[in-house]
Amino acid sequence: MKLTFSPAVEEFRREFLTWLDENRPSEEEMEAEPARSSAHAPGWARRWTRRMFDDGWLVPGWPPERGGRNAGPVEQLVYLEELQRAGVPRTTNPQGLGIVAPSILDFGTEAQIRDYAMPLLRGERTACLGMSEPGAGSDLASLSTRAVLDGDRFVVNGQKVWTSGANYAEFCFLFCRTDPDLPKHKGISILLLDMDTPGVTVRPLPEIIDPAHPDLNEVFFSDVEIPAANLVGELNNGWAMANGSLAHERGMVWLNAVMTLEGDMARLLGETPALVANLSEIERAVSIDRVMELYTDVQAARCLGYRGFARLMRGGTAPEQALMKAFASETRRELNLVASEMQGARAVDTSVHTGLDDTGTWLESYFRSFGATISAGSSEIQRNIISERVLGLPRN
Ligand SMILES: Cc1cc2nc3c(=O)[nH]c(=O)nc-3n(C[C@H](O)[C@H](O)[C@H](O)COP(=O)(O)OP(=O)(O)OC[C@H]3O[C@@H](n4cnc5c(N)ncnc54)[C@H](O)[C@@H]3O)c2cc1C
């Protein structure tokens, strides 16, 4: 079967590619000032976001006043594919653009949209997402960071952890417990916190790869005062909004996962002849077999993605999203492991970049790949979703 797009969609693609060619940031600009975390926006990234917003290419599915052009879902798919193919990041602040801005647009006041969402869309501010805590990750509803309403402000005490980009973000979309007497899924509220507010301490967590440029952080709150006007949506209704926030993330996330996987696969196929050259005959046969198995899995990932996308387009829910999340992230981890093992002892030589210039060695990439199997819902949680909502098994 050969999938094709309609002439109107192909016209949309041509228009975007012409614009991209004339407006994209150059390789030199991006290399001279790399983004240091997922909420760091160097000068070129801010200018790029603004250009996309002004010309209706930032979120094509939205109306022009919000940085879009009312494009349909298939056009959005084509847009994301072409952007990734061109090697241009859509944003250097994915949580800000993908989760925080749409959530504020959905649930925020006019003032919050003006002061927080629109500056995010125009590349003037960046944001982080303060959900997880030491005692609340998969079970987010157990969060205990406390916000007490005191007149016209909330006073916040507690701690977040694994907050991507908090070391650079200008504000935080912060989940707090505002009523400890209600059942745990109730009594949670969302506040907009300017990160330079007194009482906020950010402690970066160096990672095994590139410890000099940490992205994950612990964030501590000690009597932090947040204006009551920064409450997003209704008091104690944060849980319902959290589900809405993450849904924003899920719609098209599969595409990025699949294209990254396909990029890794293309590199692995290119390197396989050299990688297997020094292996014994049996090892070579086993390695090639593993590579071809992975190749099949990568094809399956794209088909699965299209299937879920088609279902979403028809207005249904797509349990394929949970399958995709687990399958794509685990296949990527396996692919990097297979490549590292084929390298043998050379895998630990960090000076051998084997063509993976932007991400380092296969082994480094393998270490990094674990993150995607945990963030935005771990593989075990995805399996719970699949067993309950797809297979109809009883909850344990
Ligand atoms: C790269 C990365 C970026 C992140 N960015 C952010 C961010 O920006 N903001 C933010 O708030 N958080 C962020 N996180 C945190 C992430 O959301 C949590 O790590 C995730 O929700 C898991 O929570 P946890 O680490 O507390 O593990 P836990 O929930 O304690 O889980 C520990 C282990 O138990 C398993 N487990 C837990 N519950 C169940 C269950 N019911 N059934 C079966 N197995 C279960 C898990 O799968 C896991 O293997 C990030 C994490 C990573 C890795």
Coordinates of C-alpha atoms and ligand atoms in Angstrom, one line a residue:
M1 CA 0.0 0.0 0.0
K2 CA 1.3 3.4 -0.9
L3 CA 0.0 6.4 1.2
T4 CA -0.3 9.6 -0.7
F5 CA -1.6 13.1 0.1
S6 CA -4.3 15.1 -1.7
P7 CA -3.1 17.9 -4.1
A8 CA -4.3 20.5 -1.6
V9 CA -2.1 19.0 1.1
E10 CA 0.9 18.9 -1.3
E11 CA 0.3 22.5 -2.1
F12 CA 0.4 23.3 1.6
R13 CA 3.7 21.3 1.8
R14 CA 5.2 23.4 -1.0
E15 CA 4.1 26.6 0.6
F16 CA 5.6 25.7 3.9
L17 CA 8.9 24.4 2.3
T18 CA 9.3 27.7 0.4
W19 CA 8.7 29.7 3.6
L20 CA 11.0 27.4 5.6
D21 CA 13.8 27.8 3.0
E22 CA 13.6 31.6 3.3
N23 CA 13.1 31.9 7.0
R24 CA 14.8 29.0 8.9
P25 CA 17.7 29.7 11.3
S26 CA 21.0 28.8 9.8
E27 CA 23.1 25.9 10.9
E28 CA 25.8 28.4 11.9
E29 CA 23.4 30.4 14.1
M30 CA 22.2 27.2 15.9
E31 CA 25.7 25.8 16.4
A32 CA 27.1 29.1 17.7
E33 CA 24.5 29.3 20.5
P34 CA 23.1 25.8 21.3
A35 CA 20.1 25.5 23.6
R36 CA 21.3 24.4 27.0
S37 CA 18.1 23.1 28.4
S38 CA 14.5 22.5 27.5
A39 CA 13.6 26.0 28.6
H40 CA 16.6 27.8 27.3
A41 CA 15.9 30.0 24.3
P42 CA 19.0 31.5 22.8
G43 CA 18.7 34.6 20.6
W44 CA 18.1 32.7 17.4
A45 CA 15.4 30.5 19.0
R46 CA 13.5 33.6 20.2
R47 CA 13.7 35.2 16.8
W48 CA 12.7 31.9 15.1
T49 CA 9.6 31.5 17.4
R50 CA 8.6 35.1 16.7
R51 CA 8.9 34.6 12.9
M52 CA 6.9 31.5 13.0
F53 CA 4.2 33.1 15.1
D54 CA 4.0 36.2 12.9
D55 CA 3.7 34.2 9.7
G56 CA 1.2 31.6 11.1
W57 CA 3.6 28.6 11.2
L58 CA 4.1 28.2 14.9
V59 CA 1.0 26.1 15.6
P60 CA -0.6 25.8 12.1
G61 CA -3.9 24.3 13.5
W62 CA -4.6 27.5 15.5
P63 CA -6.1 30.8 14.2
P64 CA -3.8 33.5 13.0
E65 CA -4.0 35.6 16.2
R66 CA -2.5 32.6 18.0
G67 CA 0.3 31.9 15.6
G68 CA -1.5 29.6 13.2
R69 CA -3.5 29.4 10.0
N70 CA -6.5 27.1 10.9
A71 CA -4.8 24.2 9.2
G72 CA -6.4 20.7 9.3
P73 CA -4.8 17.7 11.1
V74 CA -3.2 16.2 7.9
E75 CA -1.6 19.6 7.1
Q76 CA -0.2 19.7 10.7
L77 CA 1.2 16.2 10.2
V78 CA 2.9 17.3 7.0
Y79 CA 4.2 20.5 8.7
L80 CA 5.8 18.5 11.6
E81 CA 7.3 16.0 9.2
E82 CA 8.9 18.6 7.0
L83 CA 10.2 20.6 10.0
Q84 CA 11.9 17.5 11.5
R85 CA 13.2 16.4 8.1
A86 CA 14.8 19.9 7.7
G87 CA 16.6 19.4 11.1
V88 CA 15.1 22.6 12.5
P89 CA 13.7 22.5 16.0
R90 CA 10.2 23.8 16.2
T91 CA 11.0 25.2 19.7
T92 CA 13.7 24.9 22.3
N93 CA 11.0 24.9 25.0
P94 CA 8.7 21.9 24.2
Q95 CA 6.8 21.9 27.5
G96 CA 6.1 25.7 27.1
L97 CA 4.8 25.4 23.6
G98 CA 3.3 21.9 23.8
I99 CA 1.6 21.9 27.2
V100 CA 1.8 25.2 29.1
A101 CA 0.7 27.7 26.4
P102 CA -2.3 25.6 25.2
S103 CA -3.4 24.9 28.8
I104 CA -3.4 28.6 29.7
L105 CA -5.3 29.4 26.5
D106 CA -7.9 26.8 27.5
F107 CA -8.3 27.6 31.1
G108 CA -6.6 30.9 31.9
T109 CA -8.0 34.4 32.4
E110 CA -7.6 37.2 29.8
A111 CA -4.7 38.6 31.9
Q112 CA -2.9 35.2 32.1
I113 CA -3.3 34.7 28.4
R114 CA -1.8 38.2 27.8
D115 CA 1.0 38.0 30.3
Y116 CA 2.0 34.3 30.1
A117 CA 0.6 32.4 27.1
M118 CA 1.1 35.0 24.4
P119 CA 4.7 35.8 25.4
L120 CA 5.4 32.1 25.2
L121 CA 4.0 32.0 21.7
R122 CA 6.0 35.1 20.7
G123 CA 9.3 33.7 22.0
E124 CA 9.5 36.3 24.7
R125 CA 9.3 33.9 27.7
T126 CA 10.0 30.2 28.5
A127 CA 8.2 27.9 30.9
C128 CA 8.7 24.7 32.8
L129 CA 6.2 22.1 34.1
G130 CA 6.1 21.6 37.9
M131 CA 4.3 18.3 38.4
S132 CA 6.5 15.5 39.7
E133 CA 7.7 15.4 43.3
P134 CA 9.8 13.0 45.3
G135 CA 6.6 11.2 46.5
A136 CA 4.5 11.8 43.4
G137 CA 5.5 10.7 39.9
S138 CA 3.4 8.1 38.2
D139 CA 0.9 8.7 41.0
L140 CA 0.8 12.5 40.5
A141 CA -2.4 12.8 42.5
S142 CA -0.3 12.2 45.7
L143 CA 1.5 15.5 45.3
S144 CA 2.0 17.4 48.5
T145 CA 3.5 20.8 47.6
R146 CA 1.2 23.0 49.6
A147 CA -0.4 26.3 48.6
V148 CA -2.4 28.2 51.2
L149 CA -4.6 31.0 50.2
D150 CA -3.9 34.0 52.4
G151 CA -5.9 37.1 51.3
D152 CA -4.8 38.1 47.8
R153 CA -1.9 35.6 47.5
F154 CA -1.0 31.9 47.9
V155 CA 1.9 31.0 50.1
V156 CA 3.7 27.9 48.7
N157 CA 5.9 25.4 50.5
G158 CA 7.3 22.1 49.2
Q159 CA 9.4 20.5 46.5
K160 CA 9.3 19.5 42.9
V161 CA 11.8 17.2 41.1
W162 CA 12.7 16.2 37.5
T163 CA 11.5 19.7 36.4
S164 CA 13.0 19.9 32.9
G165 CA 14.4 23.3 32.1
A166 CA 13.7 24.9 35.5
N167 CA 17.2 26.2 35.6
Y168 CA 16.4 28.5 32.6
A169 CA 12.6 28.8 32.6
E170 CA 11.1 32.2 33.3
F171 CA 7.9 30.8 34.8
C172 CA 6.5 27.6 36.0
F173 CA 3.1 25.9 35.5
L174 CA 3.0 24.7 39.1
F175 CA 0.7 22.0 40.5
C176 CA 0.0 22.4 44.2
R177 CA -2.3 21.0 46.9
T178 CA -4.8 23.6 47.9
D179 CA -7.1 21.5 50.0
P180 CA -5.6 18.5 51.9
D181 CA -9.0 17.5 53.3
L182 CA -10.5 16.6 49.9
P183 CA -9.9 13.2 48.2
K184 CA -6.4 13.3 46.6
H185 CA -7.6 13.7 43.0
K186 CA -9.5 16.8 44.2
G187 CA -7.9 19.6 46.1
I188 CA -5.1 20.2 43.5
S189 CA -4.7 23.6 41.8
I190 CA -2.4 25.1 39.2
L191 CA -0.5 28.4 39.8
L192 CA 1.6 30.5 37.5
L193 CA 4.9 31.1 39.3
D194 CA 7.5 33.6 38.1
M195 CA 10.8 31.7 38.7
D196 CA 12.6 34.8 40.1
T197 CA 10.1 35.1 43.0
P198 CA 11.8 35.1 46.4
G199 CA 11.9 31.7 48.2
V200 CA 12.3 29.6 44.9
T201 CA 15.6 27.6 44.8
V202 CA 16.5 25.6 41.7
R203 CA 19.1 22.8 42.1
P204 CA 20.2 21.2 38.8
L205 CA 20.7 17.4 38.7
P206 CA 23.7 16.6 36.5
E207 CA 23.1 13.7 34.2
I208 CA 25.4 10.9 33.3
I209 CA 25.8 12.3 29.8
D210 CA 27.0 15.9 29.6
P211 CA 26.9 16.7 33.3
A212 CA 28.0 20.3 32.6
H213 CA 24.6 21.0 31.0
P214 CA 21.9 19.6 33.2
D215 CA 18.3 19.8 32.1
L216 CA 16.5 18.1 35.1
N217 CA 16.2 20.0 38.4
E218 CA 15.0 19.9 41.9
V219 CA 12.9 23.0 42.8
F220 CA 12.3 24.0 46.4
F221 CA 9.7 26.5 47.6
S222 CA 10.0 28.2 50.9
D223 CA 7.1 30.6 51.8
V224 CA 6.9 31.6 48.1
E225 CA 4.1 34.2 47.6
I226 CA 2.1 34.0 44.4
P227 CA -0.7 36.4 43.6
A228 CA -4.1 34.8 43.8
A229 CA -4.8 36.2 40.3
N230 CA -2.2 33.6 39.1
L231 CA -4.6 30.7 39.8
V232 CA -5.3 29.0 36.5
G233 CA -8.9 27.8 36.2
E234 CA -11.0 26.9 39.2
L235 CA -9.6 26.3 42.7
N236 CA -9.1 22.6 43.5
N237 CA -9.8 21.6 39.8
G238 CA -6.2 21.0 38.8
W239 CA -6.5 17.3 38.3
A240 CA -9.1 17.7 35.5
M241 CA -6.9 20.3 33.9
A242 CA -3.8 18.1 34.2
N243 CA -5.5 15.5 32.0
G244 CA -6.3 18.3 29.5
S245 CA -2.7 19.5 29.6
L246 CA -1.2 16.2 28.9
A247 CA -3.7 15.5 26.1
H248 CA -2.2 18.5 24.4
E249 CA 1.1 16.7 24.5
R250 CA -0.1 13.3 23.2
G251 CA -1.9 14.2 19.9
M252 CA 1.2 14.4 17.7
V253 CA 4.0 13.4 20.0
W254 CA 4.2 10.0 18.3
L255 CA 5.5 11.6 15.1
N256 CA 8.6 13.0 16.7
A257 CA 9.3 9.7 18.4
V258 CA 8.9 7.8 15.1
M259 CA 11.0 10.2 13.1
T260 CA 13.8 10.1 15.7
L261 CA 13.7 6.4 15.5
E262 CA 13.8 6.4 11.7
G263 CA 16.8 8.8 11.9
D264 CA 18.6 6.4 14.2
M265 CA 17.7 3.4 12.0
A266 CA 19.0 5.2 8.9
R267 CA 22.4 5.8 10.6
L268 CA 22.5 2.3 11.9
L269 CA 21.9 0.8 8.4
G270 CA 24.6 3.1 7.0
E271 CA 27.1 1.9 9.7
T272 CA 26.1 -1.8 9.8
P273 CA 28.6 -3.0 7.1
A274 CA 31.5 -1.4 9.0
L275 CA 30.2 -2.5 12.4
V276 CA 29.9 -6.1 11.4
A277 CA 33.1 -6.3 9.4
N278 CA 35.3 -7.4 12.3
L279 CA 32.8 -9.8 13.8
S280 CA 33.0 -13.6 13.5
E281 CA 30.7 -15.2 11.0
I282 CA 28.1 -16.3 13.7
E283 CA 28.2 -12.9 15.4
R284 CA 27.7 -11.2 12.1
A285 CA 24.7 -13.2 11.2
V286 CA 23.1 -12.7 14.7
S287 CA 23.8 -8.9 14.5
I288 CA 22.3 -8.5 11.0
D289 CA 19.3 -10.5 12.2
R290 CA 18.8 -8.1 15.1
V291 CA 19.2 -5.0 12.9
M292 CA 16.6 -6.4 10.5
E293 CA 14.2 -7.1 13.4
L294 CA 14.7 -3.5 14.5
Y295 CA 14.0 -2.3 10.9
T296 CA 10.7 -4.1 10.9
D297 CA 9.8 -2.6 14.3
V298 CA 10.6 0.9 13.0
Q299 CA 8.2 0.3 10.1
A300 CA 5.6 -1.0 12.5
A301 CA 6.0 2.1 14.7
R302 CA 5.1 4.4 11.8
C303 CA 2.1 2.3 10.7
L304 CA 0.9 2.2 14.3
G305 CA 1.3 5.9 14.5
Y306 CA -0.8 6.5 11.4
R307 CA -3.4 4.1 12.7
G308 CA -3.8 6.1 15.9
F309 CA -3.7 9.4 14.0
A310 CA -6.5 8.2 11.6
R311 CA -8.6 7.2 14.6
L312 CA -8.1 10.6 16.3
M313 CA -9.0 12.3 13.1
R314 CA -12.3 10.4 13.0
G315 CA -12.9 11.8 16.5
G316 CA -12.3 8.6 18.4
T317 CA -9.9 8.0 21.3
A318 CA -6.7 6.3 20.3
P319 CA -5.3 3.7 22.6
E320 CA -2.5 3.4 20.0
Q321 CA -1.0 6.5 21.7
A322 CA -0.2 4.4 24.7
L323 CA 1.2 1.6 22.6
M324 CA 3.2 4.0 20.5
K325 CA 4.7 5.7 23.6
A326 CA 6.0 2.4 25.0
F327 CA 6.9 0.8 21.7
A328 CA 8.8 3.7 20.1
S329 CA 10.8 4.6 23.2
E330 CA 11.7 1.0 23.9
T331 CA 12.6 0.3 20.3
R332 CA 14.9 3.3 20.3
R333 CA 16.6 2.0 23.5
E334 CA 17.0 -1.5 21.9
L335 CA 18.4 0.0 18.7
N336 CA 21.1 2.0 20.6
L337 CA 22.0 -1.1 22.6
V338 CA 22.3 -3.3 19.5
A339 CA 24.5 -0.6 17.8
S340 CA 26.7 -0.3 21.0
E341 CA 27.1 -4.1 21.3
M342 CA 28.1 -4.3 17.6
Q343 CA 30.8 -1.8 18.4
G344 CA 32.2 -4.0 21.1
A345 CA 34.9 -2.4 23.3
R346 CA 35.0 0.6 21.1
A347 CA 31.5 1.6 22.4
V348 CA 33.1 3.0 25.6
D349 CA 35.4 5.3 23.6
T350 CA 33.6 8.6 23.8
S351 CA 35.8 10.1 21.1
V352 CA 34.3 7.8 18.5
H353 CA 31.2 9.5 17.4
T354 CA 30.2 7.1 14.6
G355 CA 28.3 9.7 12.7
L356 CA 26.0 10.6 15.6
D357 CA 27.5 14.0 15.7
D358 CA 24.7 15.8 17.5
T359 CA 23.9 13.1 20.1
G360 CA 27.4 11.6 20.8
T361 CA 28.2 7.9 20.7
W362 CA 25.7 5.0 20.4
L363 CA 26.4 4.2 24.1
E364 CA 25.7 7.8 25.2
S365 CA 22.5 7.7 23.1
Y366 CA 21.6 4.4 24.8
F367 CA 21.9 6.0 28.2
R368 CA 19.9 9.0 27.1
S369 CA 17.2 6.8 25.6
F370 CA 15.9 5.6 29.1
G371 CA 14.5 9.1 29.8
A372 CA 11.8 8.7 27.1
T373 CA 10.7 5.4 28.6
I374 CA 9.9 7.2 31.9
S375 CA 8.8 10.8 31.1
A376 CA 5.2 11.6 30.2
G377 CA 4.1 8.2 31.7
S378 CA 6.5 5.3 32.2
S379 CA 6.3 2.1 30.1
E380 CA 4.8 0.2 33.0
I381 CA 2.0 2.8 33.2
Q382 CA 1.5 2.6 29.4
R383 CA 1.1 -1.2 29.8
N384 CA -1.5 -0.6 32.6
I385 CA -3.4 1.6 30.2
I386 CA -3.2 -0.9 27.4
S387 CA -4.3 -3.8 29.6
E388 CA -7.3 -1.9 31.0
R389 CA -8.5 0.3 28.1
V390 CA -7.4 -1.8 25.1
L391 CA -7.6 -5.4 26.4
G392 CA -10.4 -4.8 28.9
L393 CA -8.5 -6.6 31.7
P394 CA -9.6 -5.9 35.3
R395 CA -7.8 -3.2 37.3
N396 CA -5.4 -4.7 39.8
Ligands
LIG1 C1 13.7 13.0 30.9 C2 12.6 13.3 31.9 C3 12.0 14.6 31.9 C4 11.0 14.9 32.8 N1 10.5 16.1 32.8 C5 9.6 16.4 33.8 C6 9.0 17.8 33.8 O1 9.4 18.7 33.1 N2 8.1 18.1 34.8 C7 7.7 17.1 35.7 O2 6.9 17.4 36.5 N3 8.2 15.8 35.7 C8 9.1 15.5 34.7 N4 9.7 14.2 34.7 C9 9.3 13.3 35.7 C10 8.4 12.2 35.2 O3 7.1 12.6 34.9 C11 8.4 11.0 36.2 O4 9.7 10.5 36.3 C12 7.4 9.9 35.9 O5 6.1 10.4 36.0 C13 7.7 8.7 36.8 O6 7.6 9.1 38.1 P1 8.8 8.7 39.2 O7 10.1 9.0 38.6 O8 8.4 9.3 40.5 O9 8.7 7.1 39.3 P2 7.7 6.3 40.1 O10 6.3 6.8 39.8 O11 8.1 6.3 41.6 O12 7.9 4.9 39.5 C14 9.0 4.0 39.8 C15 8.8 2.7 39.0 O13 7.6 2.1 39.4 C16 6.8 1.9 38.3 N5 5.4 2.1 38.6 C17 4.9 3.1 39.3 N6 3.6 3.0 39.4 C18 3.2 1.8 38.8 C19 2.0 1.1 38.6 N7 0.8 1.6 39.1 N8 2.0 -0.1 38.0 C20 3.2 -0.6 37.5 N9 4.4 0.1 37.7 C21 4.4 1.2 38.3 C22 7.3 2.9 37.3 O14 7.0 2.6 35.9 C23 8.7 3.0 37.5 O15 9.4 1.9 36.8 C24 10.6 13.9 33.8 C25 11.2 12.6 33.7 C26 12.2 12.3 32.8 C27 12.9 11.0 32.8

